[in-house]
Short mmCIF file of C-alpha atoms in Angstrom, two decimals:
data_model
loop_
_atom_site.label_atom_id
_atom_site.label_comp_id
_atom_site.label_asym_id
_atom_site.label_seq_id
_atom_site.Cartn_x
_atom_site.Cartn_y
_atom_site.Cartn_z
CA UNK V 1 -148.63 48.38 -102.34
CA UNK V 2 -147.31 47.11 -105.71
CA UNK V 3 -144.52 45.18 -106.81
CA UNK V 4 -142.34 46.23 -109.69
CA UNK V 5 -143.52 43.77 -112.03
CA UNK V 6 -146.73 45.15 -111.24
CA UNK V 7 -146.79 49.36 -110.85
CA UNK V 8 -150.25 50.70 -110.13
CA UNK V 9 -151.83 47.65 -109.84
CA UNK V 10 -152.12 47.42 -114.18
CA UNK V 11 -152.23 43.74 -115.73
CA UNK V 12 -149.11 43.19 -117.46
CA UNK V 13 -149.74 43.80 -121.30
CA UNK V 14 -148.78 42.05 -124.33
CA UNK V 15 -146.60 43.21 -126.72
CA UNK V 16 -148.38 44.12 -130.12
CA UNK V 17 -149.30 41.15 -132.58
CA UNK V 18 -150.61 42.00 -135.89
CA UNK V 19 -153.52 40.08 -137.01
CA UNK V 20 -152.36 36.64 -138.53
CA UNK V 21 -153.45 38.21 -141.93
CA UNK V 22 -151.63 41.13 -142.31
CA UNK V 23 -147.39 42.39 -141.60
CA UNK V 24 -147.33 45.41 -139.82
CA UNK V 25 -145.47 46.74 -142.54
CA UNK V 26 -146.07 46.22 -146.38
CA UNK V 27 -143.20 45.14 -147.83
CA UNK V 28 -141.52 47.69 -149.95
CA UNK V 29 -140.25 47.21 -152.94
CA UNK V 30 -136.61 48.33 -155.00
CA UNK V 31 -137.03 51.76 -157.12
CA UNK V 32 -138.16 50.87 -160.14
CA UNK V 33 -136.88 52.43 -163.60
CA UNK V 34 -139.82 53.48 -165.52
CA UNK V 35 -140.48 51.70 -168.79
CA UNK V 36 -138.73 52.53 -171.80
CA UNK V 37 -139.90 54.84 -174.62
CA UNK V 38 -141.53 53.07 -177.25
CA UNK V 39 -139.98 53.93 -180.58
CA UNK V 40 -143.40 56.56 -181.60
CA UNK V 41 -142.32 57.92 -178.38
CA UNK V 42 -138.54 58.59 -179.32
CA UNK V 43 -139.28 59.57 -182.69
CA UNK V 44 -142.15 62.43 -181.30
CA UNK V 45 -139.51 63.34 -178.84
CA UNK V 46 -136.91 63.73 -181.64
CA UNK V 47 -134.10 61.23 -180.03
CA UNK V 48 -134.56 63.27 -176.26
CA UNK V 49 -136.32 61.05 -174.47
CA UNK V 50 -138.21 63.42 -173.41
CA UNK V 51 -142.38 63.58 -173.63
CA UNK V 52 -142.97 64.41 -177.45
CA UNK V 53 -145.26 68.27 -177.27
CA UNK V 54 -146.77 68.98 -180.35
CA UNK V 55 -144.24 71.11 -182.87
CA UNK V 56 -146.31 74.32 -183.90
CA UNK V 57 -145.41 75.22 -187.66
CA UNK V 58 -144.18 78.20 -186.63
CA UNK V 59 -140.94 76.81 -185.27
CA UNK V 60 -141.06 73.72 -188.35
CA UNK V 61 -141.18 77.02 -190.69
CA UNK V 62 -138.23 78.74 -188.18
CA UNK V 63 -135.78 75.49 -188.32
CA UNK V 64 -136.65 75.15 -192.56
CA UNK V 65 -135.61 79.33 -192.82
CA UNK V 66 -132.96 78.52 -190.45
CA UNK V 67 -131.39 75.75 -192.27
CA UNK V 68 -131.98 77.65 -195.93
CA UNK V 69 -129.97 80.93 -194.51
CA UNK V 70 -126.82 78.18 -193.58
CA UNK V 71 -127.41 76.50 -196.96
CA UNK V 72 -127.29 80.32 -198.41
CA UNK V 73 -124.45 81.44 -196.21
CA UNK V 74 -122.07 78.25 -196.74
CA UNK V 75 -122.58 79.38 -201.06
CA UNK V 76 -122.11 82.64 -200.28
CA UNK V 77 -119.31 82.29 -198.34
CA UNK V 78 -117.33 79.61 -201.05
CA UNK V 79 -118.64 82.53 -203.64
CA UNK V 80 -116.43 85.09 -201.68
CA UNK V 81 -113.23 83.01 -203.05
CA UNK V 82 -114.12 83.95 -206.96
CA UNK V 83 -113.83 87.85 -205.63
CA UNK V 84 -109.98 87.41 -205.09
CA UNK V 85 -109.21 89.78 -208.26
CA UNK V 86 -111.60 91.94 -207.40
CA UNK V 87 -110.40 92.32 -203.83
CA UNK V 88 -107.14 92.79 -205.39
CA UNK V 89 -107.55 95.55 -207.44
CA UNK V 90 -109.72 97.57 -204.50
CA UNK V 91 -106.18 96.74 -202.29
CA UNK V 92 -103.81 98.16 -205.15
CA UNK V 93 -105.66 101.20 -205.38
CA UNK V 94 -105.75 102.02 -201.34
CA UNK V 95 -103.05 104.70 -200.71
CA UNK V 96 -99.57 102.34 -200.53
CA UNK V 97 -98.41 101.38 -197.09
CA UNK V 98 -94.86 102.25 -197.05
CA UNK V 99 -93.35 98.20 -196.95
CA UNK V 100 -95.83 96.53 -197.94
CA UNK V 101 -95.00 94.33 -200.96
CA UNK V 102 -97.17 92.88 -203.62
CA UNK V 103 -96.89 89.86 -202.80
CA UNK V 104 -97.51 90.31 -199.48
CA UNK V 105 -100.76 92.42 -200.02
CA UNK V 106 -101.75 89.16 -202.23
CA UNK V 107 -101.45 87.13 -198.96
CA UNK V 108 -103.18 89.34 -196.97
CA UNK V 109 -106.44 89.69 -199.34
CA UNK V 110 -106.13 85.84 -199.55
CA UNK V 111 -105.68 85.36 -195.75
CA UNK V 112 -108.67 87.43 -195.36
CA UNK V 113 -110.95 85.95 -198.30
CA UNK V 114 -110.12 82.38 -196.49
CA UNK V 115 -111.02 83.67 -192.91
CA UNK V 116 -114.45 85.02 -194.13
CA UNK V 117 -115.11 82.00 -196.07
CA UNK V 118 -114.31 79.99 -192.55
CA UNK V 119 -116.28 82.25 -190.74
CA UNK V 120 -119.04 81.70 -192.93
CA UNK V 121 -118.97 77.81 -192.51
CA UNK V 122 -118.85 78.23 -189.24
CA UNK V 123 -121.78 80.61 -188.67
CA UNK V 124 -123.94 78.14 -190.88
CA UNK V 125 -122.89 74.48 -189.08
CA UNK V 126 -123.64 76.97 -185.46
CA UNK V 127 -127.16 77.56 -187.52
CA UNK V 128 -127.79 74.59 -188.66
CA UNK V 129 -127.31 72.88 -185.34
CA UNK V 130 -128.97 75.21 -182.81
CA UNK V 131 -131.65 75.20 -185.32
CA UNK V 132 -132.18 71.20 -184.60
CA UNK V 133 -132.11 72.03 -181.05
CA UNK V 134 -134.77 74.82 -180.99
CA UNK V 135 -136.74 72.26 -182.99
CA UNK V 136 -136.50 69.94 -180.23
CA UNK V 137 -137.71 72.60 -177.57
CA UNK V 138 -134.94 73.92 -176.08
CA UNK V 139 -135.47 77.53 -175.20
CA UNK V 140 -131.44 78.05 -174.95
CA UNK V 141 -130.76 77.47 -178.66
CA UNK V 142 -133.67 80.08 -179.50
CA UNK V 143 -131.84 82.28 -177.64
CA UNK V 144 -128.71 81.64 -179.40
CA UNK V 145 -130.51 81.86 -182.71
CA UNK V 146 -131.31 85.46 -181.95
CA UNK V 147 -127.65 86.47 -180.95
CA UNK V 148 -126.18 84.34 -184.30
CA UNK V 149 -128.88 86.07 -186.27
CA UNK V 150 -127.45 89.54 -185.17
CA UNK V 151 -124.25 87.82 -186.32
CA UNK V 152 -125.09 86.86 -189.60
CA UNK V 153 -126.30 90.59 -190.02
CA UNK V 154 -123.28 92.61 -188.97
CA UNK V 155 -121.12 89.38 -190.83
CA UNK V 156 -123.06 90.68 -194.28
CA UNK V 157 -122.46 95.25 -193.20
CA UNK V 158 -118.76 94.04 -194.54
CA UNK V 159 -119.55 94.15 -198.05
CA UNK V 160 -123.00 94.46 -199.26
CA UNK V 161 -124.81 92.21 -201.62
CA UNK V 162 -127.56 90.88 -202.92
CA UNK V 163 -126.83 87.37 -201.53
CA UNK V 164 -126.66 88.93 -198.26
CA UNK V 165 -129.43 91.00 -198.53
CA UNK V 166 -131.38 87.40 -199.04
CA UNK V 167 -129.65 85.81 -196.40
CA UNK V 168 -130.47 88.37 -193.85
CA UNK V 169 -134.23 88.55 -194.66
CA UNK V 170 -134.34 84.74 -194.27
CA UNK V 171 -132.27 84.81 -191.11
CA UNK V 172 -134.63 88.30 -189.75
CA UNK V 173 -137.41 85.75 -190.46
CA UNK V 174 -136.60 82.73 -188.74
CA UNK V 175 -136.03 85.04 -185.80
CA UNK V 176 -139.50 86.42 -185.95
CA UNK V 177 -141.28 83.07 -186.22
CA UNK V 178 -139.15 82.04 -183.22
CA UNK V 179 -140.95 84.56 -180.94
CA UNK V 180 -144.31 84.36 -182.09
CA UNK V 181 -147.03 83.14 -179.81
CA UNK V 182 -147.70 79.87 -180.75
CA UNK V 183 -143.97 79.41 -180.96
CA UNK V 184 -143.31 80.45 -177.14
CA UNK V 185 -146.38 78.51 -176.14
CA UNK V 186 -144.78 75.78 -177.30
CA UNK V 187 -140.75 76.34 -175.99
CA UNK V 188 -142.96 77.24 -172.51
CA UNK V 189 -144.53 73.82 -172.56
CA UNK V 190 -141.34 72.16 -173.75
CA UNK V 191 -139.31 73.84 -170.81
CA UNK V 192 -142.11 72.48 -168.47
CA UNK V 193 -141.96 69.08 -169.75
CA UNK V 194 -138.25 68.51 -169.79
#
């Protein structure tokens, strides 16, 4: 027969004790922050913090087109403001709209000249800094490269010239180096890394 301190006639047992050397459980310690960049890191990494991967010269050739079209665009667009008489005298001889005063066709070629030459700016700063950012890796601004690229070239079917015709081959170039092979190797590797 057996007792309840005893069932089925078993020895009482001990409750566990870890050797006198060790803790049953190692004692765990707070999340730690890795260590901060170095400043070779940061500057490889171009202020991102992220892993530096090396820059093909595809893309250093895409961001020096990139910002020369801007540079281009920003002249070309200030240039547009010496065209005023020009624009002028194309607006006088249009067939007259019946209440439309000469003065008031004067503000609206100047309203117009002043929005293109905005536009223009514009275009060139968006350029400039997506430019910077597909430098750094980031697929996203390649992408809006492309569609600011297709910009710049329907921005110069408005009136044709020779300025234009530079800035688009620049800009049609920069897009092409974007998407060569060594270039998406390296926003691939970029994308993986960040």
């Amino acid at each position: 027969m057996t007792t309840p301190q005893d069932p089925d006639n078993q020895p009482p047992q001990q409750p566990y004790a870890p050797p006198p050397q060790q803790q049953p459980y190692p004692q765990q310690q707070p999340f730690a922050a890795p260590p901060p960049l170095s400043e070779s890191e940061l500057a490889g990494s171009g202020g991102t913090g992220r892993p530096a991967v090396a820059e093909p010269r595809e893309v250093r050739l895409s961001f020096f087109l990139w910002l020369a079209g801007a540079l281009l665009l920003v002249v070309s667009s200030v240039l547009v403001l010496t065209q005023r008489e020009t624009a002028l005298e194309e607006a006088r001889k249009a067939p007259p709209t019946p209440g439309v005063t000469t003065e008031q066709l004067e503000s609206a070629v100047t309203a117009v000249l002043v929005f293109l030459v905005i536009l223009g700016i514009v275009l060139a700063a968006l350029m400039a800094f997506f430019a910077v950012k597909a430098r750094a890796g980031r697929n996203w601004a390649r992408i809006a490269l492309t569609v600011l690229g297709v910009v710049v070239l329907l921005y110069h079917l408005f009136g044709f010239s020779l300025v234009g015709l530079i800035i688009v081959l620049v800009v049609a170039a920069a897009v092409v180096t974007l998407y060569l092979p060594a270039s998406k190797a390296y926003f691939d590797s970029a994308k993986r890394v960040g």
